[in-house]
mmCIF file with all atom_site columns, C-alpha atoms in Angstrom:
data_model
loop_
_atom_site.group_PDB
_atom_site.id
_atom_site.type_symbol
_atom_site.label_atom_id
_atom_site.label_alt_id
_atom_site.label_comp_id
_atom_site.label_asym_id
_atom_site.label_entity_id
_atom_site.label_seq_id
_atom_site.pdbx_PDB_ins_code
_atom_site.Cartn_x
_atom_site.Cartn_y
_atom_site.Cartn_z
_atom_site.occupancy
_atom_site.B_iso_or_equiv
_atom_site.pdbx_formal_charge
_atom_site.auth_seq_id
_atom_site.auth_comp_id
_atom_site.auth_asym_id
_atom_site.auth_atom_id
_atom_site.pdbx_PDB_model_num
ATOM 1   C CA . MET A 1 1   ? 50.965  44.898  -25.924 1.00 0.00 ? 1405 MET A CA 1
ATOM 2   C CA . ALA A 1 2   ? 47.411  45.674  -26.877 1.00 0.00 ? 1406 ALA A CA 1
ATOM 3   C CA . LYS A 1 3   ? 47.288  42.366  -28.661 1.00 0.00 ? 1407 LYS A CA 1
ATOM 4   C CA . ASN A 1 4   ? 48.554  40.477  -25.639 1.00 0.00 ? 1408 ASN A CA 1
ATOM 5   C CA . SER A 1 5   ? 45.791  42.062  -23.507 1.00 0.00 ? 1409 SER A CA 1
ATOM 6   C CA . GLU A 1 6   ? 43.164  41.144  -25.983 1.00 0.00 ? 1410 GLU A CA 1
ATOM 7   C CA . ASN A 1 7   ? 44.377  37.541  -26.155 1.00 0.00 ? 1411 ASN A CA 1
ATOM 8   C CA . LYS A 1 8   ? 44.258  37.459  -22.360 1.00 0.00 ? 1412 LYS A CA 1
ATOM 9   C CA . MET A 1 9   ? 40.696  38.850  -22.387 1.00 0.00 ? 1413 MET A CA 1
ATOM 10  C CA . SER A 1 10  ? 39.527  36.415  -25.071 1.00 0.00 ? 1414 SER A CA 1
ATOM 11  C CA . LYS A 1 11  ? 41.193  33.467  -23.199 1.00 0.00 ? 1415 LYS A CA 1
ATOM 12  C CA . THR A 1 12  ? 39.354  34.613  -19.984 1.00 0.00 ? 1416 THR A CA 1
ATOM 13  C CA . THR A 1 13  ? 36.035  35.050  -21.807 1.00 0.00 ? 1417 THR A CA 1
ATOM 14  C CA . LEU A 1 14  ? 36.337  31.778  -23.522 1.00 0.00 ? 1418 LEU A CA 1
ATOM 15  C CA . ALA A 1 15  ? 37.096  30.008  -20.140 1.00 0.00 ? 1419 ALA A CA 1
ATOM 16  C CA . MET A 1 16  ? 34.129  31.720  -18.513 1.00 0.00 ? 1420 MET A CA 1
ATOM 17  C CA . ILE A 1 17  ? 31.837  30.679  -21.354 1.00 0.00 ? 1421 ILE A CA 1
ATOM 18  C CA . CYS A 1 18  ? 33.122  27.016  -21.272 1.00 0.00 ? 1422 CYS A CA 1
ATOM 19  C CA . THR A 1 19  ? 32.564  26.986  -17.415 1.00 0.00 ? 1423 THR A CA 1
ATOM 20  C CA . GLY A 1 20  ? 29.161  28.463  -17.781 1.00 0.00 ? 1424 GLY A CA 1
ATOM 21  C CA . VAL A 1 21  ? 28.271  25.828  -20.387 1.00 0.00 ? 1425 VAL A CA 1
ATOM 22  C CA . ALA A 1 22  ? 29.673  23.012  -18.226 1.00 0.00 ? 1426 ALA A CA 1
ATOM 23  C CA . VAL A 1 23  ? 27.523  24.181  -15.381 1.00 0.00 ? 1427 VAL A CA 1
ATOM 24  C CA . LEU A 1 24  ? 24.422  24.364  -17.534 1.00 0.00 ? 1428 LEU A CA 1
ATOM 25  C CA . ILE A 1 25  ? 25.025  20.863  -18.752 1.00 0.00 ? 1429 ILE A CA 1
ATOM 26  C CA . MET A 1 26  ? 25.538  19.580  -15.247 1.00 0.00 ? 1430 MET A CA 1
ATOM 27  C CA . ILE A 1 27  ? 22.237  21.132  -14.064 1.00 0.00 ? 1431 ILE A CA 1
ATOM 28  C CA . ILE A 1 28  ? 20.364  19.658  -16.931 1.00 0.00 ? 1432 ILE A CA 1
ATOM 29  C CA . VAL A 1 29  ? 21.775  16.121  -16.245 1.00 0.00 ? 1433 VAL A CA 1
ATOM 30  C CA . ILE A 1 30  ? 20.884  16.472  -12.607 1.00 0.00 ? 1434 ILE A CA 1
ATOM 31  C CA . LEU A 1 31  ? 17.313  17.463  -13.426 1.00 0.00 ? 1435 LEU A CA 1
ATOM 32  C CA . ALA A 1 32  ? 16.971  14.793  -15.956 1.00 0.00 ? 1436 ALA A CA 1
ATOM 33  C CA . ILE A 1 33  ? 18.133  12.174  -13.423 1.00 0.00 ? 1437 ILE A CA 1
ATOM 34  C CA . HIS A 1 34  ? 15.570  13.371  -10.824 1.00 0.00 ? 1438 HIS A CA 1
ATOM 35  C CA . TYR A 1 35  ? 12.641  13.752  -13.276 1.00 0.00 ? 1439 TYR A CA 1
ATOM 36  C CA . LEU A 1 36  ? 13.254  10.682  -15.536 1.00 0.00 ? 1440 LEU A CA 1
ATOM 37  C CA . ASN A 1 37  ? 13.863  8.347   -12.431 1.00 0.00 ? 1441 ASN A CA 1
ATOM 38  C CA . PRO A 1 38  ? 10.838  6.100   -12.036 1.00 0.00 ? 1442 PRO A CA 1
ATOM 39  C CA . ASN A 1 39  ? 11.730  5.339   -8.440  1.00 0.00 ? 1443 ASN A CA 1
ATOM 40  C CA . ARG A 1 40  ? 9.847   7.494   -5.980  1.00 0.00 ? 1444 ARG A CA 1
ATOM 41  C CA . ASN A 1 41  ? 10.230  7.932   -2.273  1.00 0.00 ? 1445 ASN A CA 1
ATOM 42  C CA . PHE A 1 42  ? 6.789   8.130   -0.696  1.00 0.00 ? 1446 PHE A CA 1
ATOM 43  C CA . PHE A 1 43  ? 6.230   9.376   2.865   1.00 0.00 ? 1447 PHE A CA 1
ATOM 44  C CA . SER A 1 44  ? 2.940   9.221   4.732   1.00 0.00 ? 1448 SER A CA 1
ATOM 45  C CA . ASN A 1 45  ? 2.399   11.942  7.244   1.00 0.00 ? 1449 ASN A CA 1
ATOM 46  C CA . GLU A 1 46  ? -0.825  10.191  8.434   1.00 0.00 ? 1450 GLU A CA 1
ATOM 47  C CA . PHE A 1 47  ? 0.518   6.737   8.937   1.00 0.00 ? 1451 PHE A CA 1
ATOM 48  C CA . ARG A 1 48  ? 4.179   7.644   9.506   1.00 0.00 ? 1452 ARG A CA 1
ATOM 49  C CA . TYR A 1 49  ? 5.898   5.396   7.143   1.00 0.00 ? 1453 TYR A CA 1
ATOM 50  C CA . SER A 1 50  ? 7.987   5.556   3.991   1.00 0.00 ? 1454 SER A CA 1
ATOM 51  C CA . LEU A 1 51  ? 8.116   3.429   0.912   1.00 0.00 ? 1455 LEU A CA 1
ATOM 52  C CA . LYS A 1 52  ? 10.153  3.449   -2.216  1.00 0.00 ? 1456 LYS A CA 1
ATOM 53  C CA . TYR A 1 53  ? 8.426   2.261   -5.439  1.00 0.00 ? 1457 TYR A CA 1
ATOM 54  C CA . ASN A 1 54  ? 8.924   2.384   -9.230  1.00 0.00 ? 1458 ASN A CA 1
ATOM 55  C CA . GLU A 1 55  ? 6.256   4.439   -10.921 1.00 0.00 ? 1459 GLU A CA 1
ATOM 56  C CA . ASP A 1 56  ? 6.415   2.500   -14.047 1.00 0.00 ? 1460 ASP A CA 1
ATOM 57  C CA . VAL A 1 57  ? 5.108   -0.607  -12.279 1.00 0.00 ? 1461 VAL A CA 1
ATOM 58  C CA . ILE A 1 58  ? 3.130   0.755   -9.207  1.00 0.00 ? 1462 ILE A CA 1
ATOM 59  C CA . ALA A 1 59  ? 0.385   3.352   -9.029  1.00 0.00 ? 1463 ALA A CA 1
ATOM 60  C CA . TYR A 1 60  ? -0.347  5.171   -5.789  1.00 0.00 ? 1464 TYR A CA 1
ATOM 61  C CA . GLN A 1 61  ? -3.764  6.053   -4.676  1.00 0.00 ? 1465 GLN A CA 1
ATOM 62  C CA . ASN A 1 62  ? -5.045  7.682   -1.405  1.00 0.00 ? 1466 ASN A CA 1
ATOM 63  C CA . ILE A 1 63  ? -8.573  6.112   -0.865  1.00 0.00 ? 1467 ILE A CA 1
ATOM 64  C CA . LEU A 1 64  ? -11.286 7.631   1.347   1.00 0.00 ? 1468 LEU A CA 1
ATOM 65  C CA . LEU A 1 65  ? -12.894 4.878   3.318   1.00 0.00 ? 1469 LEU A CA 1
ATOM 66  C CA . ASP A 1 66  ? -15.729 6.848   4.989   1.00 0.00 ? 1470 ASP A CA 1
ATOM 67  C CA . GLY A 1 67  ? -17.755 9.907   4.306   1.00 0.00 ? 1471 GLY A CA 1
ATOM 68  C CA . THR A 1 68  ? -16.284 12.024  6.989   1.00 0.00 ? 1472 THR A CA 1
ATOM 69  C CA . ASN A 1 69  ? -12.918 12.423  5.351   1.00 0.00 ? 1473 ASN A CA 1
ATOM 70  C CA . ARG A 1 70  ? -11.205 10.807  8.424   1.00 0.00 ? 1474 ARG A CA 1
ATOM 71  C CA . LEU A 1 71  ? -10.528 7.281   7.428   1.00 0.00 ? 1475 LEU A CA 1
ATOM 72  C CA . THR A 1 72  ? -8.162  6.826   4.444   1.00 0.00 ? 1476 THR A CA 1
ATOM 73  C CA . MET A 1 73  ? -6.061  4.130   3.009   1.00 0.00 ? 1477 MET A CA 1
ATOM 74  C CA . ASP A 1 74  ? -2.859  4.375   1.014   1.00 0.00 ? 1478 ASP A CA 1
ATOM 75  C CA . ARG A 1 75  ? -2.855  1.808   -1.844  1.00 0.00 ? 1479 ARG A CA 1
ATOM 76  C CA . PHE A 1 76  ? 0.098   0.866   -4.091  1.00 0.00 ? 1480 PHE A CA 1
ATOM 77  C CA . GLY A 1 77  ? -1.314  -1.199  -6.850  1.00 0.00 ? 1481 GLY A CA 1
ATOM 78  C CA . ILE A 1 78  ? 0.086   -2.892  -9.990  1.00 0.00 ? 1482 ILE A CA 1
ATOM 79  C CA . LYS A 1 79  ? -0.564  -0.406  -12.845 1.00 0.00 ? 1483 LYS A CA 1
ATOM 80  C CA . GLY A 1 80  ? -3.791  -1.207  -14.635 1.00 0.00 ? 1484 GLY A CA 1
ATOM 81  C CA . GLN A 1 81  ? -4.859  -3.609  -12.017 1.00 0.00 ? 1485 GLN A CA 1
ATOM 82  C CA . GLU A 1 82  ? -4.626  -1.277  -8.910  1.00 0.00 ? 1486 GLU A CA 1
ATOM 83  C CA . GLU A 1 83  ? -7.797  -2.803  -7.411  1.00 0.00 ? 1487 GLU A CA 1
ATOM 84  C CA . LYS A 1 84  ? -6.859  -6.427  -7.937  1.00 0.00 ? 1488 LYS A CA 1
ATOM 85  C CA . TYR A 1 85  ? -3.072  -6.636  -6.908  1.00 0.00 ? 1489 TYR A CA 1
ATOM 86  C CA . TYR A 1 86  ? -1.895  -4.169  -4.325  1.00 0.00 ? 1490 TYR A CA 1
ATOM 87  C CA . LEU A 1 87  ? -0.244  -3.261  -0.997  1.00 0.00 ? 1491 LEU A CA 1
ATOM 88  C CA . SER A 1 88  ? -2.331  -1.027  1.128   1.00 0.00 ? 1492 SER A CA 1
ATOM 89  C CA . VAL A 1 89  ? -1.668  0.753   4.447   1.00 0.00 ? 1493 VAL A CA 1
ATOM 90  C CA . SER A 1 90  ? -4.464  2.046   6.814   1.00 0.00 ? 1494 SER A CA 1
ATOM 91  C CA . GLY A 1 91  ? -4.948  2.832   10.318  1.00 0.00 ? 1495 GLY A CA 1
ATOM 92  C CA . ILE A 1 92  ? -6.754  0.687   12.877  1.00 0.00 ? 1496 ILE A CA 1
ATOM 93  C CA . ASP A 1 93  ? -8.533  1.518   16.074  1.00 0.00 ? 1497 ASP A CA 1
ATOM 94  C CA . ALA A 1 94  ? -6.807  0.290   19.156  1.00 0.00 ? 1498 ALA A CA 1
ATOM 95  C CA . GLU A 1 95  ? -10.036 -0.824  20.501  1.00 0.00 ? 1499 GLU A CA 1
ATOM 96  C CA . THR A 1 96  ? -10.740 -3.252  17.534  1.00 0.00 ? 1500 THR A CA 1
ATOM 97  C CA . ASP A 1 97  ? -10.956 -6.893  18.652  1.00 0.00 ? 1501 ASP A CA 1
ATOM 98  C CA . LEU A 1 98  ? -9.285  -8.837  15.663  1.00 0.00 ? 1502 LEU A CA 1
ATOM 99  C CA . ASP A 1 99  ? -10.386 -12.256 16.937  1.00 0.00 ? 1503 ASP A CA 1
ATOM 100 C CA . GLU A 1 100 ? -14.020 -11.206 17.090  1.00 0.00 ? 1504 GLU A CA 1
ATOM 101 C CA . ALA A 1 101 ? -13.913 -9.687  13.610  1.00 0.00 ? 1505 ALA A CA 1
ATOM 102 C CA . LEU A 1 102 ? -12.424 -12.859 12.245  1.00 0.00 ? 1506 LEU A CA 1
ATOM 103 C CA . ALA A 1 103 ? -14.866 -15.090 13.890  1.00 0.00 ? 1507 ALA A CA 1
ATOM 104 C CA . ALA A 1 104 ? -17.612 -13.043 12.300  1.00 0.00 ? 1508 ALA A CA 1
ATOM 105 C CA . PHE A 1 105 ? -16.224 -13.663 8.821   1.00 0.00 ? 1509 PHE A CA 1
ATOM 106 C CA . GLU A 1 106 ? -15.475 -17.410 9.599   1.00 0.00 ? 1510 GLU A CA 1
ATOM 107 C CA . SER A 1 107 ? -18.949 -17.918 11.170  1.00 0.00 ? 1511 SER A CA 1
ATOM 108 C CA . ASP A 1 108 ? -20.647 -18.623 7.851   1.00 0.00 ? 1512 ASP A CA 1
ATOM 109 C CA . GLY A 1 109 ? -17.936 -20.795 6.538   1.00 0.00 ? 1513 GLY A CA 1
ATOM 110 C CA . SER A 1 110 ? -17.040 -18.691 3.560   1.00 0.00 ? 1514 SER A CA 1
ATOM 111 C CA . TYR A 1 111 ? -13.572 -17.752 4.968   1.00 0.00 ? 1515 TYR A CA 1
ATOM 112 C CA . THR A 1 112 ? -10.875 -19.828 6.696   1.00 0.00 ? 1516 THR A CA 1
ATOM 113 C CA . PHE A 1 113 ? -8.048  -17.810 8.018   1.00 0.00 ? 1517 PHE A CA 1
ATOM 114 C CA . THR A 1 114 ? -4.573  -18.907 8.703   1.00 0.00 ? 1518 THR A CA 1
ATOM 115 C CA . ARG A 1 115 ? -3.099  -17.024 11.748  1.00 0.00 ? 1519 ARG A CA 1
ATOM 116 C CA . GLU A 1 116 ? 0.439   -16.341 12.829  1.00 0.00 ? 1520 GLU A CA 1
ATOM 117 C CA . ASP A 1 117 ? 0.746   -14.338 16.110  1.00 0.00 ? 1521 ASP A CA 1
ATOM 118 C CA . SER A 1 118 ? 4.534   -13.344 15.761  1.00 0.00 ? 1522 SER A CA 1
ATOM 119 C CA . ALA A 1 119 ? 5.019   -12.469 12.097  1.00 0.00 ? 1523 ALA A CA 1
ATOM 120 C CA . THR A 1 120 ? 7.314   -9.607  10.823  1.00 0.00 ? 1524 THR A CA 1
ATOM 121 C CA . TYR A 1 121 ? 6.909   -7.265  7.957   1.00 0.00 ? 1525 TYR A CA 1
ATOM 122 C CA . GLY A 1 122 ? 8.836   -4.331  6.488   1.00 0.00 ? 1526 GLY A CA 1
ATOM 123 C CA . ALA A 1 123 ? 12.407  -3.192  6.329   1.00 0.00 ? 1527 ALA A CA 1
ATOM 124 C CA . GLY A 1 124 ? 12.542  -3.149  10.209  1.00 0.00 ? 1528 GLY A CA 1
ATOM 125 C CA . ASN A 1 125 ? 10.977  -6.569  10.699  1.00 0.00 ? 1529 ASN A CA 1
ATOM 126 C CA . TYR A 1 126 ? 8.121   -4.931  12.583  1.00 0.00 ? 1530 TYR A CA 1
ATOM 127 C CA . GLN A 1 127 ? 6.106   -7.199  14.731  1.00 0.00 ? 1531 GLN A CA 1
ATOM 128 C CA . ALA A 1 128 ? 2.450   -7.987  13.777  1.00 0.00 ? 1532 ALA A CA 1
ATOM 129 C CA . ARG A 1 129 ? -0.182  -10.557 13.665  1.00 0.00 ? 1533 ARG A CA 1
ATOM 130 C CA . LYS A 1 130 ? -0.445  -12.081 10.245  1.00 0.00 ? 1534 LYS A CA 1
ATOM 131 C CA . ILE A 1 131 ? -3.760  -13.310 8.916   1.00 0.00 ? 1535 ILE A CA 1
ATOM 132 C CA . SER A 1 132 ? -4.068  -14.813 5.530   1.00 0.00 ? 1536 SER A CA 1
ATOM 133 C CA . TYR A 1 133 ? -6.384  -16.590 3.241   1.00 0.00 ? 1537 TYR A CA 1
ATOM 134 C CA . GLU A 1 134 ? -6.583  -17.642 -0.431  1.00 0.00 ? 1538 GLU A CA 1
ATOM 135 C CA . ASP A 1 135 ? -9.492  -16.513 -2.567  1.00 0.00 ? 1539 ASP A CA 1
ATOM 136 C CA . LEU A 1 136 ? -9.824  -19.377 -5.015  1.00 0.00 ? 1540 LEU A CA 1
ATOM 137 C CA . GLY A 1 137 ? -12.986 -17.760 -6.633  1.00 0.00 ? 1541 GLY A CA 1
ATOM 138 C CA . CYS A 1 138 ? -10.979 -15.339 -8.477  1.00 0.00 ? 1542 CYS A CA 1
ATOM 139 C CA . THR A 1 139 ? -9.283  -15.964 -11.823 1.00 0.00 ? 1543 THR A CA 1
ATOM 140 C CA . PRO A 1 140 ? -6.379  -16.228 -11.149 1.00 0.00 ? 1544 PRO A CA 1
ATOM 141 C CA . PRO A 1 141 ? -6.648  -17.132 -7.495  1.00 0.00 ? 1545 PRO A CA 1
ATOM 142 C CA . VAL A 1 142 ? -5.338  -14.439 -5.179  1.00 0.00 ? 1546 VAL A CA 1
ATOM 143 C CA . LYS A 1 143 ? -3.546  -14.720 -1.774  1.00 0.00 ? 1547 LYS A CA 1
ATOM 144 C CA . VAL A 1 144 ? -4.561  -11.979 0.636   1.00 0.00 ? 1548 VAL A CA 1
ATOM 145 C CA . GLU A 1 145 ? -2.329  -11.282 3.743   1.00 0.00 ? 1549 GLU A CA 1
ATOM 146 C CA . TYR A 1 146 ? -3.066  -8.827  6.494   1.00 0.00 ? 1550 TYR A CA 1
ATOM 147 C CA . TYR A 1 147 ? -0.427  -7.656  8.934   1.00 0.00 ? 1551 TYR A CA 1
ATOM 148 C CA . TYR A 1 148 ? -2.215  -6.323  12.038  1.00 0.00 ? 1552 TYR A CA 1
ATOM 149 C CA . ASP A 1 149 ? 0.362   -4.188  13.817  1.00 0.00 ? 1553 ASP A CA 1
ATOM 150 C CA . THR A 1 150 ? -1.319  -3.023  17.102  1.00 0.00 ? 1554 THR A CA 1
ATOM 151 C CA . GLY A 1 151 ? 1.813   -1.291  18.458  1.00 0.00 ? 1555 GLY A CA 1
ATOM 152 C CA . ASN A 1 152 ? 1.956   0.975   15.449  1.00 0.00 ? 1556 ASN A CA 1
ATOM 153 C CA . ARG A 1 153 ? -1.863  0.992   14.880  1.00 0.00 ? 1557 ARG A CA 1
ATOM 154 C CA . LEU A 1 154 ? -1.551  -0.111  11.182  1.00 0.00 ? 1558 LEU A CA 1
ATOM 155 C CA . MET A 1 155 ? -3.058  -2.659  9.019   1.00 0.00 ? 1559 MET A CA 1
ATOM 156 C CA . ILE A 1 156 ? -1.010  -3.588  5.997   1.00 0.00 ? 1560 ILE A CA 1
ATOM 157 C CA . THR A 1 157 ? -2.731  -5.701  3.304   1.00 0.00 ? 1561 THR A CA 1
ATOM 158 C CA . LEU A 1 158 ? -1.158  -7.459  0.559   1.00 0.00 ? 1562 LEU A CA 1
ATOM 159 C CA . CYS A 1 159 ? -3.326  -8.949  -2.181  1.00 0.00 ? 1563 CYS A CA 1
ATOM 160 C CA . THR A 1 160 ? -1.562  -10.756 -5.115  1.00 0.00 ? 1564 THR A CA 1
ATOM 161 C CA . ASP A 1 161 ? -1.467  -13.529 -7.475  1.00 0.00 ? 1565 ASP A CA 1
ATOM 162 C CA . GLU A 1 162 ? 1.666   -15.653 -8.309  1.00 0.00 ? 1566 GLU A CA 1
ATOM 163 C CA . ALA A 1 163 ? 2.501   -13.368 -11.354 1.00 0.00 ? 1567 ALA A CA 1
ATOM 164 C CA . HIS A 1 164 ? 2.733   -10.190 -9.232  1.00 0.00 ? 1568 HIS A CA 1
ATOM 165 C CA . ARG A 1 165 ? 3.814   -11.796 -5.927  1.00 0.00 ? 1569 ARG A CA 1
ATOM 166 C CA . GLU A 1 166 ? 7.538   -10.880 -6.163  1.00 0.00 ? 1570 GLU A CA 1
ATOM 167 C CA . VAL A 1 167 ? 7.046   -7.166  -7.054  1.00 0.00 ? 1571 VAL A CA 1
ATOM 168 C CA . LEU A 1 168 ? 4.518   -6.643  -4.110  1.00 0.00 ? 1572 LEU A CA 1
ATOM 169 C CA . GLU A 1 169 ? 6.459   -8.675  -1.519  1.00 0.00 ? 1573 GLU A CA 1
ATOM 170 C CA . ASN A 1 170 ? 9.498   -6.584  -2.266  1.00 0.00 ? 1574 ASN A CA 1
ATOM 171 C CA . LEU A 1 171 ? 7.391   -3.543  -1.923  1.00 0.00 ? 1575 LEU A CA 1
ATOM 172 C CA . LEU A 1 172 ? 6.331   -4.756  1.461   1.00 0.00 ? 1576 LEU A CA 1
ATOM 173 C CA . LYS A 1 173 ? 9.904   -5.515  2.522   1.00 0.00 ? 1577 LYS A CA 1
ATOM 174 C CA . ASN A 1 174 ? 10.801  -1.966  1.627   1.00 0.00 ? 1578 ASN A CA 1
ATOM 175 C CA . LEU A 1 175 ? 8.194   -0.280  3.984   1.00 0.00 ? 1579 LEU A CA 1
ATOM 176 C CA . THR A 1 176 ? 9.940   1.590   6.778   1.00 0.00 ? 1580 THR A CA 1
ATOM 177 C CA . LEU A 1 177 ? 8.064   3.002   9.821   1.00 0.00 ? 1581 LEU A CA 1
ATOM 178 C CA . GLN A 1 178 ? 9.200   6.297   11.106  1.00 0.00 ? 1582 GLN A CA 1
#
């Protein structure tokens, strides 16, 4: 009888050990999936949007635009070329007169903008004015698109060349306002 009781005890102990090992392996796999996954979900408290991006390809930066620590911009740039090819999100003042600002840039003839008053951007096809131009002075030339969303007080900028266009346009399509 003692042997039967020891046998039951060892089977129970073995089952508990196997269950513990299985749980430990499951926890390790879940943590590995989380930490090894290059896709990140970003949420901006300041501008109230979310964006999913691949950290292997895209680098995130929060950039201070003025000395008062009040004006910032979120920039998602192609790794290694963050300042050249990027998608950025910044706030705009509701009082800003876009047409006046564009006229000032165009007045000396160095810029010619294409305007589209009812463009859409992002996952929710959000309404915005789209202003774009090509900078042929860069090598390679870049296309710059501004999505001026007065309703949500956002300025979305997309700056890209042909080689990075698909990655950055897909990033823009992924942007979701909260």
